[in-house]
Amino acid sequence: LIHATTQPTPRVSTGIDGKHHPIGTGRSGSPKGLAEQNRRSKGSAENRLHIITMNCKYGLKDAPTKDLLIHQVSKIKYDVIGLCETRGKAESRTKWTQSGDELIIGEGSGQQRVGGVGFIINRRITNRDIEVQIHSHRVATLKLDMGKKEPLLIVQIYAPHKDYGMDEIEKFYSEVETHLDQPAYQKIVMGDFNAQLGPKSAYHKYLGKFTNGTWDKNEHGEMLADFADANKLYVMNTFFQKHPDKRWTFQSTNAAK
């Protein structure tokens, strides 16, 4: 999700599992303006960011799994990777001597170490790192100095799935809104929302036309759409048409889910 009322920004790419999609904020604050600015942007490589979010699924519980992750992401182009389901035993910050990249992860919740969020920051932009905060096992924030009066704010999240109930999900969105409510020249919320969005309608200003779900018995999707609308956040993945086998990041073997 990307905020709609911020000032123009350098080129930014986001994606999941290494799939990058160009985004930015046009002067009109519309998706068309975002795409137009991105096409016309001739900024130097120094002023471009590649931002990715990924779900670690089985966690980063020990040094070997962390080493494996760093080895895997070295094959793709990135500046910031937001992580969820890190399932860490404790909050930690690690710098790899070979690459200079930094891994900051939070701990999971409970005995099962549920959730856990964090970031990988490429050494190229570590000098722009103003602040990294792990607020909970579901929300982390990163502020970057992009040469503006105010920082770029990235919020990495891992939302509760439907088995947690609506009260827990409402509590989660309230927490995210709390951390969004701070000065920033641009705000990005990314991660695993555990929700599907139905077709765009006249009431969905911040959705694109490329959605895959329905609104029938879909409270989670409705809450995500309402959250985006209330906070003026464009759901950027819905503005890009993707190949059918790229529309899912996880398929449960449990038919009930």
PDB file of C-alpha atoms in Angstrom:
ATOM      1  CA  LEU A   1       0.000   0.000   0.000  1.00  0.00           C
ATOM      2  CA  ILE A   2       1.301   3.466  -0.826  1.00  0.00           C
ATOM      3  CA  HIS A   3       0.033   6.775   0.499  1.00  0.00           C
ATOM      4  CA  ALA A   4      -1.860   8.921  -1.998  1.00  0.00           C
ATOM      5  CA  THR A   5      -1.211  12.447  -0.751  1.00  0.00           C
ATOM      6  CA  THR A   6       2.559  12.578  -0.454  1.00  0.00           C
ATOM      7  CA  GLN A   7       5.001  14.583  -2.513  1.00  0.00           C
ATOM      8  CA  PRO A   8       6.695  13.261  -5.690  1.00  0.00           C
ATOM      9  CA  THR A   9       9.354  10.667  -4.965  1.00  0.00           C
ATOM     10  CA  PRO A  10      12.308   8.958  -6.654  1.00  0.00           C
ATOM     11  CA  ARG A  11      11.523   5.770  -8.554  1.00  0.00           C
ATOM     12  CA  VAL A  12      10.579   2.901  -6.305  1.00  0.00           C
ATOM     13  CA  SER A  13       9.957  -0.758  -7.075  1.00  0.00           C
ATOM     14  CA  THR A  14       8.004  -3.146  -4.910  1.00  0.00           C
ATOM     15  CA  GLY A  15       7.135  -6.789  -5.247  1.00  0.00           C
ATOM     16  CA  ILE A  16       6.852 -10.198  -3.680  1.00  0.00           C
ATOM     17  CA  ASP A  17       9.298 -13.069  -4.093  1.00  0.00           C
ATOM     18  CA  GLY A  18      11.594 -10.934  -6.240  1.00  0.00           C
ATOM     19  CA  LYS A  19       8.901  -9.674  -8.613  1.00  0.00           C
ATOM     20  CA  HIS A  20       9.387  -5.922  -8.911  1.00  0.00           C
ATOM     21  CA  HIS A  21       6.624  -3.462  -9.824  1.00  0.00           C
ATOM     22  CA  PRO A  22       7.309   0.257 -10.375  1.00  0.00           C
ATOM     23  CA  ILE A  23       5.470   2.650  -8.099  1.00  0.00           C
ATOM     24  CA  GLY A  24       5.717   6.318  -7.162  1.00  0.00           C
ATOM     25  CA  THR A  25       3.554   9.274  -6.227  1.00  0.00           C
ATOM     26  CA  GLY A  26       2.500  11.577  -9.048  1.00  0.00           C
ATOM     27  CA  ARG A  27       1.511  15.190  -8.506  1.00  0.00           C
ATOM     28  CA  SER A  28      -2.107  14.281  -9.087  1.00  0.00           C
ATOM     29  CA  GLY A  29      -1.940  11.645  -6.350  1.00  0.00           C
ATOM     30  CA  SER A  30      -3.614   9.136  -8.691  1.00  0.00           C
ATOM     31  CA  PRO A  31      -2.435   5.738  -9.954  1.00  0.00           C
ATOM     32  CA  LYS A  32      -2.140   7.255 -13.419  1.00  0.00           C
ATOM     33  CA  GLY A  33       0.055   9.974 -12.000  1.00  0.00           C
ATOM     34  CA  LEU A  34       2.148   7.361 -10.216  1.00  0.00           C
ATOM     35  CA  ALA A  35       2.742   5.392 -13.392  1.00  0.00           C
ATOM     36  CA  GLU A  36       3.396   8.515 -15.467  1.00  0.00           C
ATOM     37  CA  GLN A  37       5.986   9.848 -13.063  1.00  0.00           C
ATOM     38  CA  ASN A  38       7.698   6.488 -12.904  1.00  0.00           C
ATOM     39  CA  ARG A  39       7.959   6.292 -16.711  1.00  0.00           C
ATOM     40  CA  ARG A  40       9.306   9.813 -16.993  1.00  0.00           C
ATOM     41  CA  SER A  41      11.685   9.606 -14.076  1.00  0.00           C
ATOM     42  CA  LYS A  42      15.290   9.958 -15.211  1.00  0.00           C
ATOM     43  CA  GLY A  43      16.816  10.075 -11.743  1.00  0.00           C
ATOM     44  CA  SER A  44      20.180   8.509 -11.153  1.00  0.00           C
ATOM     45  CA  ALA A  45      20.494   4.985  -9.810  1.00  0.00           C
ATOM     46  CA  GLU A  46      21.420   6.529  -6.473  1.00  0.00           C
ATOM     47  CA  ASN A  47      17.917   7.956  -6.104  1.00  0.00           C
ATOM     48  CA  ARG A  48      16.053   4.751  -6.964  1.00  0.00           C
ATOM     49  CA  LEU A  49      14.878   2.211  -4.444  1.00  0.00           C
ATOM     50  CA  HIS A  50      13.955  -1.406  -4.938  1.00  0.00           C
ATOM     51  CA  ILE A  51      11.620  -2.406  -2.105  1.00  0.00           C
ATOM     52  CA  ILE A  52      10.426  -5.983  -1.667  1.00  0.00           C
ATOM     53  CA  THR A  53       8.310  -7.796   0.892  1.00  0.00           C
ATOM     54  CA  MET A  54       8.511 -11.519   1.536  1.00  0.00           C
ATOM     55  CA  ASN A  55       7.113 -14.137   3.892  1.00  0.00           C
ATOM     56  CA  CYS A  56       9.780 -16.339   5.476  1.00  0.00           C
ATOM     57  CA  LYS A  57       7.103 -18.962   6.299  1.00  0.00           C
ATOM     58  CA  TYR A  58       9.322 -21.262   8.375  1.00  0.00           C
ATOM     59  CA  GLY A  59      11.173 -18.505  10.197  1.00  0.00           C
ATOM     60  CA  LEU A  60      14.736 -17.376  10.852  1.00  0.00           C
ATOM     61  CA  LYS A  61      15.374 -19.242  14.082  1.00  0.00           C
ATOM     62  CA  ASP A  62      19.117 -19.800  13.795  1.00  0.00           C
ATOM     63  CA  ALA A  63      22.296 -18.690  12.016  1.00  0.00           C
ATOM     64  CA  PRO A  64      22.111 -21.269   9.162  1.00  0.00           C
ATOM     65  CA  THR A  65      18.611 -20.156   8.108  1.00  0.00           C
ATOM     66  CA  LYS A  66      19.688 -16.516   8.211  1.00  0.00           C
ATOM     67  CA  ASP A  67      22.754 -17.312   6.079  1.00  0.00           C
ATOM     68  CA  LEU A  68      20.567 -19.175   3.598  1.00  0.00           C
ATOM     69  CA  LEU A  69      18.188 -16.201   3.326  1.00  0.00           C
ATOM     70  CA  ILE A  70      21.019 -13.739   2.693  1.00  0.00           C
ATOM     71  CA  HIS A  71      22.457 -16.083   0.044  1.00  0.00           C
ATOM     72  CA  GLN A  72      19.074 -16.345  -1.699  1.00  0.00           C
ATOM     73  CA  VAL A  73      18.337 -12.616  -1.757  1.00  0.00           C
ATOM     74  CA  SER A  74      21.839 -11.869  -3.083  1.00  0.00           C
ATOM     75  CA  LYS A  75      20.538 -13.147  -6.429  1.00  0.00           C
ATOM     76  CA  ILE A  76      17.964 -10.349  -6.747  1.00  0.00           C
ATOM     77  CA  LYS A  77      18.175  -6.583  -6.894  1.00  0.00           C
ATOM     78  CA  TYR A  78      16.965  -4.888  -3.730  1.00  0.00           C
ATOM     79  CA  ASP A  79      17.577  -2.041  -1.320  1.00  0.00           C
ATOM     80  CA  VAL A  80      15.038  -2.942   1.357  1.00  0.00           C
ATOM     81  CA  ILE A  81      13.305  -6.264   1.986  1.00  0.00           C
ATOM     82  CA  GLY A  82      10.494  -6.323   4.513  1.00  0.00           C
ATOM     83  CA  LEU A  83      10.174  -9.689   6.249  1.00  0.00           C
ATOM     84  CA  CYS A  84       7.300 -11.407   7.998  1.00  0.00           C
ATOM     85  CA  GLU A  85       7.012 -14.716   9.856  1.00  0.00           C
ATOM     86  CA  THR A  86      10.606 -14.424  11.015  1.00  0.00           C
ATOM     87  CA  ARG A  87       9.623 -16.444  14.115  1.00  0.00           C
ATOM     88  CA  GLY A  88      12.706 -15.212  15.945  1.00  0.00           C
ATOM     89  CA  LYS A  89      13.546 -16.266  19.484  1.00  0.00           C
ATOM     90  CA  ALA A  90      14.565 -12.688  20.294  1.00  0.00           C
ATOM     91  CA  GLU A  91      14.945  -9.352  18.538  1.00  0.00           C
ATOM     92  CA  SER A  92      18.315  -9.197  16.772  1.00  0.00           C
ATOM     93  CA  ARG A  93      20.408  -7.099  14.414  1.00  0.00           C
ATOM     94  CA  THR A  94      23.087  -8.780  12.274  1.00  0.00           C
ATOM     95  CA  LYS A  95      25.542  -7.354   9.758  1.00  0.00           C
ATOM     96  CA  TRP A  96      27.068  -9.693   7.178  1.00  0.00           C
ATOM     97  CA  THR A  97      30.793  -9.108   6.830  1.00  0.00           C
ATOM     98  CA  GLN A  98      30.915 -10.273   3.209  1.00  0.00           C
ATOM     99  CA  SER A  99      28.067  -8.182   1.805  1.00  0.00           C
ATOM    100  CA  GLY A 100      27.697  -5.459   4.440  1.00  0.00           C
ATOM    101  CA  ASP A 101      23.905  -5.942   4.396  1.00  0.00           C
ATOM    102  CA  GLU A 102      22.003  -5.728   7.680  1.00  0.00           C
ATOM    103  CA  LEU A 103      19.277  -8.045   8.957  1.00  0.00           C
ATOM    104  CA  ILE A 104      16.966  -6.725  11.673  1.00  0.00           C
ATOM    105  CA  ILE A 105      14.271  -9.097  12.917  1.00  0.00           C
ATOM    106  CA  GLY A 106      11.791  -9.222  15.772  1.00  0.00           C
ATOM    107  CA  GLU A 107      10.784 -12.166  17.886  1.00  0.00           C
ATOM    108  CA  GLY A 108       7.686 -14.260  17.359  1.00  0.00           C
ATOM    109  CA  SER A 109       4.857 -14.442  19.862  1.00  0.00           C
ATOM    110  CA  GLY A 110       4.264 -17.277  22.330  1.00  0.00           C
ATOM    111  CA  GLN A 111       5.750 -20.750  22.442  1.00  0.00           C
ATOM    112  CA  GLN A 112       5.123 -21.247  18.720  1.00  0.00           C
ATOM    113  CA  ARG A 113       6.899 -17.975  17.903  1.00  0.00           C
ATOM    114  CA  VAL A 114       3.986 -16.791  15.762  1.00  0.00           C
ATOM    115  CA  GLY A 115       4.705 -13.912  13.387  1.00  0.00           C
ATOM    116  CA  GLY A 116       7.791 -11.793  13.748  1.00  0.00           C
ATOM    117  CA  VAL A 117       8.678  -8.980  11.334  1.00  0.00           C
ATOM    118  CA  GLY A 118      11.830  -7.164  10.248  1.00  0.00           C
ATOM    119  CA  PHE A 119      13.977  -5.857   7.412  1.00  0.00           C
ATOM    120  CA  ILE A 120      17.029  -6.588   5.314  1.00  0.00           C
ATOM    121  CA  ILE A 121      18.785  -3.333   4.399  1.00  0.00           C
ATOM    122  CA  ASN A 122      21.293  -3.282   1.568  1.00  0.00           C
ATOM    123  CA  ARG A 123      24.669  -1.807   2.466  1.00  0.00           C
ATOM    124  CA  ARG A 124      24.175   0.789  -0.311  1.00  0.00           C
ATOM    125  CA  ILE A 125      21.572   2.602   1.768  1.00  0.00           C
ATOM    126  CA  THR A 126      22.550   1.774   5.356  1.00  0.00           C
ATOM    127  CA  ASN A 127      23.794   5.357   5.705  1.00  0.00           C
ATOM    128  CA  ARG A 128      20.215   6.476   5.032  1.00  0.00           C
ATOM    129  CA  ASP A 129      18.816   4.372   7.860  1.00  0.00           C
ATOM    130  CA  ILE A 130      17.384   6.822  10.395  1.00  0.00           C
ATOM    131  CA  GLU A 131      15.489   4.399  12.578  1.00  0.00           C
ATOM    132  CA  VAL A 132      14.301   0.781  12.664  1.00  0.00           C
ATOM    133  CA  GLN A 133      11.711  -0.171  15.276  1.00  0.00           C
ATOM    134  CA  ILE A 134      10.132  -3.550  15.949  1.00  0.00           C
ATOM    135  CA  HIS A 135       6.858  -2.557  17.601  1.00  0.00           C
ATOM    136  CA  SER A 136       5.338  -6.016  17.969  1.00  0.00           C
ATOM    137  CA  HIS A 137       5.364  -9.466  16.370  1.00  0.00           C
ATOM    138  CA  ARG A 138       3.120  -7.971  13.656  1.00  0.00           C
ATOM    139  CA  VAL A 139       4.396  -4.445  12.964  1.00  0.00           C
ATOM    140  CA  ALA A 140       7.815  -2.897  12.314  1.00  0.00           C
ATOM    141  CA  THR A 141       8.792   0.489  10.880  1.00  0.00           C
ATOM    142  CA  LEU A 142      11.789   1.746   8.939  1.00  0.00           C
ATOM    143  CA  LYS A 143      12.598   5.407   8.324  1.00  0.00           C
ATOM    144  CA  LEU A 144      14.994   6.373   5.530  1.00  0.00           C
ATOM    145  CA  ASP A 145      16.593   9.729   4.814  1.00  0.00           C
ATOM    146  CA  MET A 146      15.931  10.416   1.122  1.00  0.00           C
ATOM    147  CA  GLY A 147      17.162  13.986   1.176  1.00  0.00           C
ATOM    148  CA  LYS A 148      13.724  15.392   1.933  1.00  0.00           C
ATOM    149  CA  LYS A 149      12.546  17.472   4.868  1.00  0.00           C
ATOM    150  CA  GLU A 150      10.777  14.390   6.229  1.00  0.00           C
ATOM    151  CA  PRO A 151      11.743  10.699   5.967  1.00  0.00           C
ATOM    152  CA  LEU A 152      10.397   7.869   3.861  1.00  0.00           C
ATOM    153  CA  LEU A 153       8.330   5.664   6.179  1.00  0.00           C
ATOM    154  CA  ILE A 154       8.037   1.926   5.480  1.00  0.00           C
ATOM    155  CA  VAL A 155       5.686  -0.131   7.651  1.00  0.00           C
ATOM    156  CA  GLN A 156       6.212  -3.896   7.464  1.00  0.00           C
ATOM    157  CA  ILE A 157       3.276  -5.982   8.693  1.00  0.00           C
ATOM    158  CA  TYR A 158       2.061  -9.522   9.251  1.00  0.00           C
ATOM    159  CA  ALA A 159      -1.726  -9.541   9.655  1.00  0.00           C
ATOM    160  CA  PRO A 160      -3.697 -12.129  11.671  1.00  0.00           C
ATOM    161  CA  HIS A 161      -5.524 -14.735   9.584  1.00  0.00           C
ATOM    162  CA  LYS A 162      -9.248 -15.370   9.928  1.00  0.00           C
ATOM    163  CA  ASP A 163      -8.895 -17.963  12.700  1.00  0.00           C
ATOM    164  CA  TYR A 164      -7.923 -15.175  15.114  1.00  0.00           C
ATOM    165  CA  GLY A 165     -11.334 -13.515  14.944  1.00  0.00           C
ATOM    166  CA  MET A 166     -12.418  -9.995  14.088  1.00  0.00           C
ATOM    167  CA  ASP A 167     -11.423  -8.417  17.404  1.00  0.00           C
ATOM    168  CA  GLU A 168      -7.791  -9.411  16.901  1.00  0.00           C
ATOM    169  CA  ILE A 169      -7.804  -8.170  13.304  1.00  0.00           C
ATOM    170  CA  GLU A 170      -9.347  -4.833  14.305  1.00  0.00           C
ATOM    171  CA  LYS A 171      -6.683  -4.484  17.001  1.00  0.00           C
ATOM    172  CA  PHE A 172      -4.010  -5.130  14.365  1.00  0.00           C
ATOM    173  CA  TYR A 173      -5.267  -2.437  11.974  1.00  0.00           C
ATOM    174  CA  SER A 174      -5.520   0.003  14.872  1.00  0.00           C
ATOM    175  CA  GLU A 175      -1.858  -0.677  15.693  1.00  0.00           C
ATOM    176  CA  VAL A 176      -0.811  -0.063  12.085  1.00  0.00           C
ATOM    177  CA  GLU A 177      -2.737   3.224  11.996  1.00  0.00           C
ATOM    178  CA  THR A 178      -0.970   4.335  15.179  1.00  0.00           C
ATOM    179  CA  HIS A 179       2.440   3.939  13.529  1.00  0.00           C
ATOM    180  CA  LEU A 180       1.284   5.558  10.291  1.00  0.00           C
ATOM    181  CA  ASP A 181       0.316   8.689  12.198  1.00  0.00           C
ATOM    182  CA  GLN A 182       3.699  10.429  12.022  1.00  0.00           C
ATOM    183  CA  PRO A 183       5.425  12.893   9.677  1.00  0.00           C
ATOM    184  CA  ALA A 184       6.776  11.382   6.441  1.00  0.00           C
ATOM    185  CA  TYR A 185       7.076  12.613   2.884  1.00  0.00           C
ATOM    186  CA  GLN A 186       5.870   9.199   1.704  1.00  0.00           C
ATOM    187  CA  LYS A 187       4.362   6.191   3.493  1.00  0.00           C
ATOM    188  CA  ILE A 188       4.416   2.573   2.343  1.00  0.00           C
ATOM    189  CA  VAL A 189       2.678  -0.308   4.118  1.00  0.00           C
ATOM    190  CA  MET A 190       3.673  -3.770   2.943  1.00  0.00           C
ATOM    191  CA  GLY A 191       3.683  -7.390   4.027  1.00  0.00           C
ATOM    192  CA  ASP A 192       1.255 -10.286   4.360  1.00  0.00           C
ATOM    193  CA  PHE A 193      -2.285  -8.985   4.871  1.00  0.00           C
ATOM    194  CA  ASN A 194      -3.875 -12.464   4.908  1.00  0.00           C
ATOM    195  CA  ALA A 195      -6.812 -11.094   2.911  1.00  0.00           C
ATOM    196  CA  GLN A 196      -8.282 -11.186  -0.564  1.00  0.00           C
ATOM    197  CA  LEU A 197      -9.934  -8.250  -2.285  1.00  0.00           C
ATOM    198  CA  GLY A 198     -13.067  -8.425  -4.394  1.00  0.00           C
ATOM    199  CA  PRO A 199     -13.805  -6.496  -7.609  1.00  0.00           C
ATOM    200  CA  LYS A 200     -13.349  -2.721  -7.665  1.00  0.00           C
ATOM    201  CA  SER A 201     -16.538  -0.687  -7.370  1.00  0.00           C
ATOM    202  CA  ALA A 202     -17.384   3.013  -7.325  1.00  0.00           C
ATOM    203  CA  TYR A 203     -16.837   2.967  -3.560  1.00  0.00           C
ATOM    204  CA  HIS A 204     -13.265   1.677  -3.813  1.00  0.00           C
ATOM    205  CA  LYS A 205     -11.180   4.702  -4.723  1.00  0.00           C
ATOM    206  CA  TYR A 206      -7.864   3.117  -3.767  1.00  0.00           C
ATOM    207  CA  LEU A 207      -8.251  -0.264  -5.489  1.00  0.00           C
ATOM    208  CA  GLY A 208      -7.224  -1.143  -9.026  1.00  0.00           C
ATOM    209  CA  LYS A 209      -9.142  -3.463 -11.330  1.00  0.00           C
ATOM    210  CA  PHE A 210      -6.840  -6.482 -10.982  1.00  0.00           C
ATOM    211  CA  THR A 211      -8.238  -8.276  -7.933  1.00  0.00           C
ATOM    212  CA  ASN A 212      -8.799 -11.997  -7.540  1.00  0.00           C
ATOM    213  CA  GLY A 213     -11.328 -12.507  -4.746  1.00  0.00           C
ATOM    214  CA  THR A 214     -15.007 -11.812  -4.126  1.00  0.00           C
ATOM    215  CA  TRP A 215     -16.791  -9.761  -1.474  1.00  0.00           C
ATOM    216  CA  ASP A 216     -19.096 -12.638  -0.533  1.00  0.00           C
ATOM    217  CA  LYS A 217     -18.471 -13.580   3.133  1.00  0.00           C
ATOM    218  CA  ASN A 218     -15.180 -11.726   2.969  1.00  0.00           C
ATOM    219  CA  GLU A 219     -14.895  -9.625   6.120  1.00  0.00           C
ATOM    220  CA  HIS A 220     -11.097  -9.655   5.980  1.00  0.00           C
ATOM    221  CA  GLY A 221     -11.041  -8.226   2.474  1.00  0.00           C
ATOM    222  CA  GLU A 222     -13.600  -5.590   3.418  1.00  0.00           C
ATOM    223  CA  MET A 223     -11.509  -4.544   6.414  1.00  0.00           C
ATOM    224  CA  LEU A 224      -8.402  -4.208   4.249  1.00  0.00           C
ATOM    225  CA  ALA A 225     -10.311  -2.129   1.683  1.00  0.00           C
ATOM    226  CA  ASP A 226     -11.765   0.067   4.446  1.00  0.00           C
ATOM    227  CA  PHE A 227      -8.298   0.474   5.992  1.00  0.00           C
ATOM    228  CA  ALA A 228      -6.842   1.550   2.642  1.00  0.00           C
ATOM    229  CA  ASP A 229      -9.676   4.017   2.073  1.00  0.00           C
ATOM    230  CA  ALA A 230      -9.520   5.508   5.569  1.00  0.00           C
ATOM    231  CA  ASN A 231      -5.762   6.076   5.304  1.00  0.00           C
ATOM    232  CA  LYS A 232      -5.665   7.047   1.606  1.00  0.00           C
ATOM    233  CA  LEU A 233      -3.456   4.113   0.659  1.00  0.00           C
ATOM    234  CA  TYR A 234      -3.436   2.751  -2.882  1.00  0.00           C
ATOM    235  CA  VAL A 235      -3.353  -1.062  -2.980  1.00  0.00           C
ATOM    236  CA  MET A 236      -0.642  -1.132  -5.622  1.00  0.00           C
ATOM    237  CA  ASN A 237      -0.710  -4.848  -6.477  1.00  0.00           C
ATOM    238  CA  THR A 238      -4.259  -4.348  -7.782  1.00  0.00           C
ATOM    239  CA  PHE A 239      -3.007  -1.891 -10.419  1.00  0.00           C
ATOM    240  CA  PHE A 240      -0.784  -4.455 -12.161  1.00  0.00           C
ATOM    241  CA  GLN A 241      -2.012  -7.434 -14.162  1.00  0.00           C
ATOM    242  CA  LYS A 242      -0.099 -10.554 -13.185  1.00  0.00           C
ATOM    243  CA  HIS A 243       0.172 -13.987 -14.728  1.00  0.00           C
ATOM    244  CA  PRO A 244      -2.246 -16.442 -13.034  1.00  0.00           C
ATOM    245  CA  ASP A 245       0.557 -18.458 -11.424  1.00  0.00           C
ATOM    246  CA  LYS A 246       2.012 -15.251  -9.929  1.00  0.00           C
ATOM    247  CA  ARG A 247      -1.189 -14.201  -8.141  1.00  0.00           C
ATOM    248  CA  TRP A 248      -0.673 -16.418  -5.097  1.00  0.00           C
ATOM    249  CA  THR A 249       2.201 -16.537  -2.653  1.00  0.00           C
ATOM    250  CA  PHE A 250       0.816 -19.478  -0.667  1.00  0.00           C
ATOM    251  CA  GLN A 251      -1.818 -22.153  -1.263  1.00  0.00           C
ATOM    252  CA  SER A 252      -3.049 -24.051   1.772  1.00  0.00           C
ATOM    253  CA  THR A 253      -3.435 -27.828   1.654  1.00  0.00           C
ATOM    254  CA  ASN A 254      -6.289 -27.437   4.148  1.00  0.00           C
ATOM    255  CA  ALA A 255      -9.528 -27.307   2.153  1.00  0.00           C
ATOM    256  CA  ALA A 256     -11.250 -25.522   5.039  1.00  0.00           C
ATOM    257  CA  LYS A 257      -8.961 -22.517   4.518  1.00  0.00           C
TER     258      LYS A 257
END
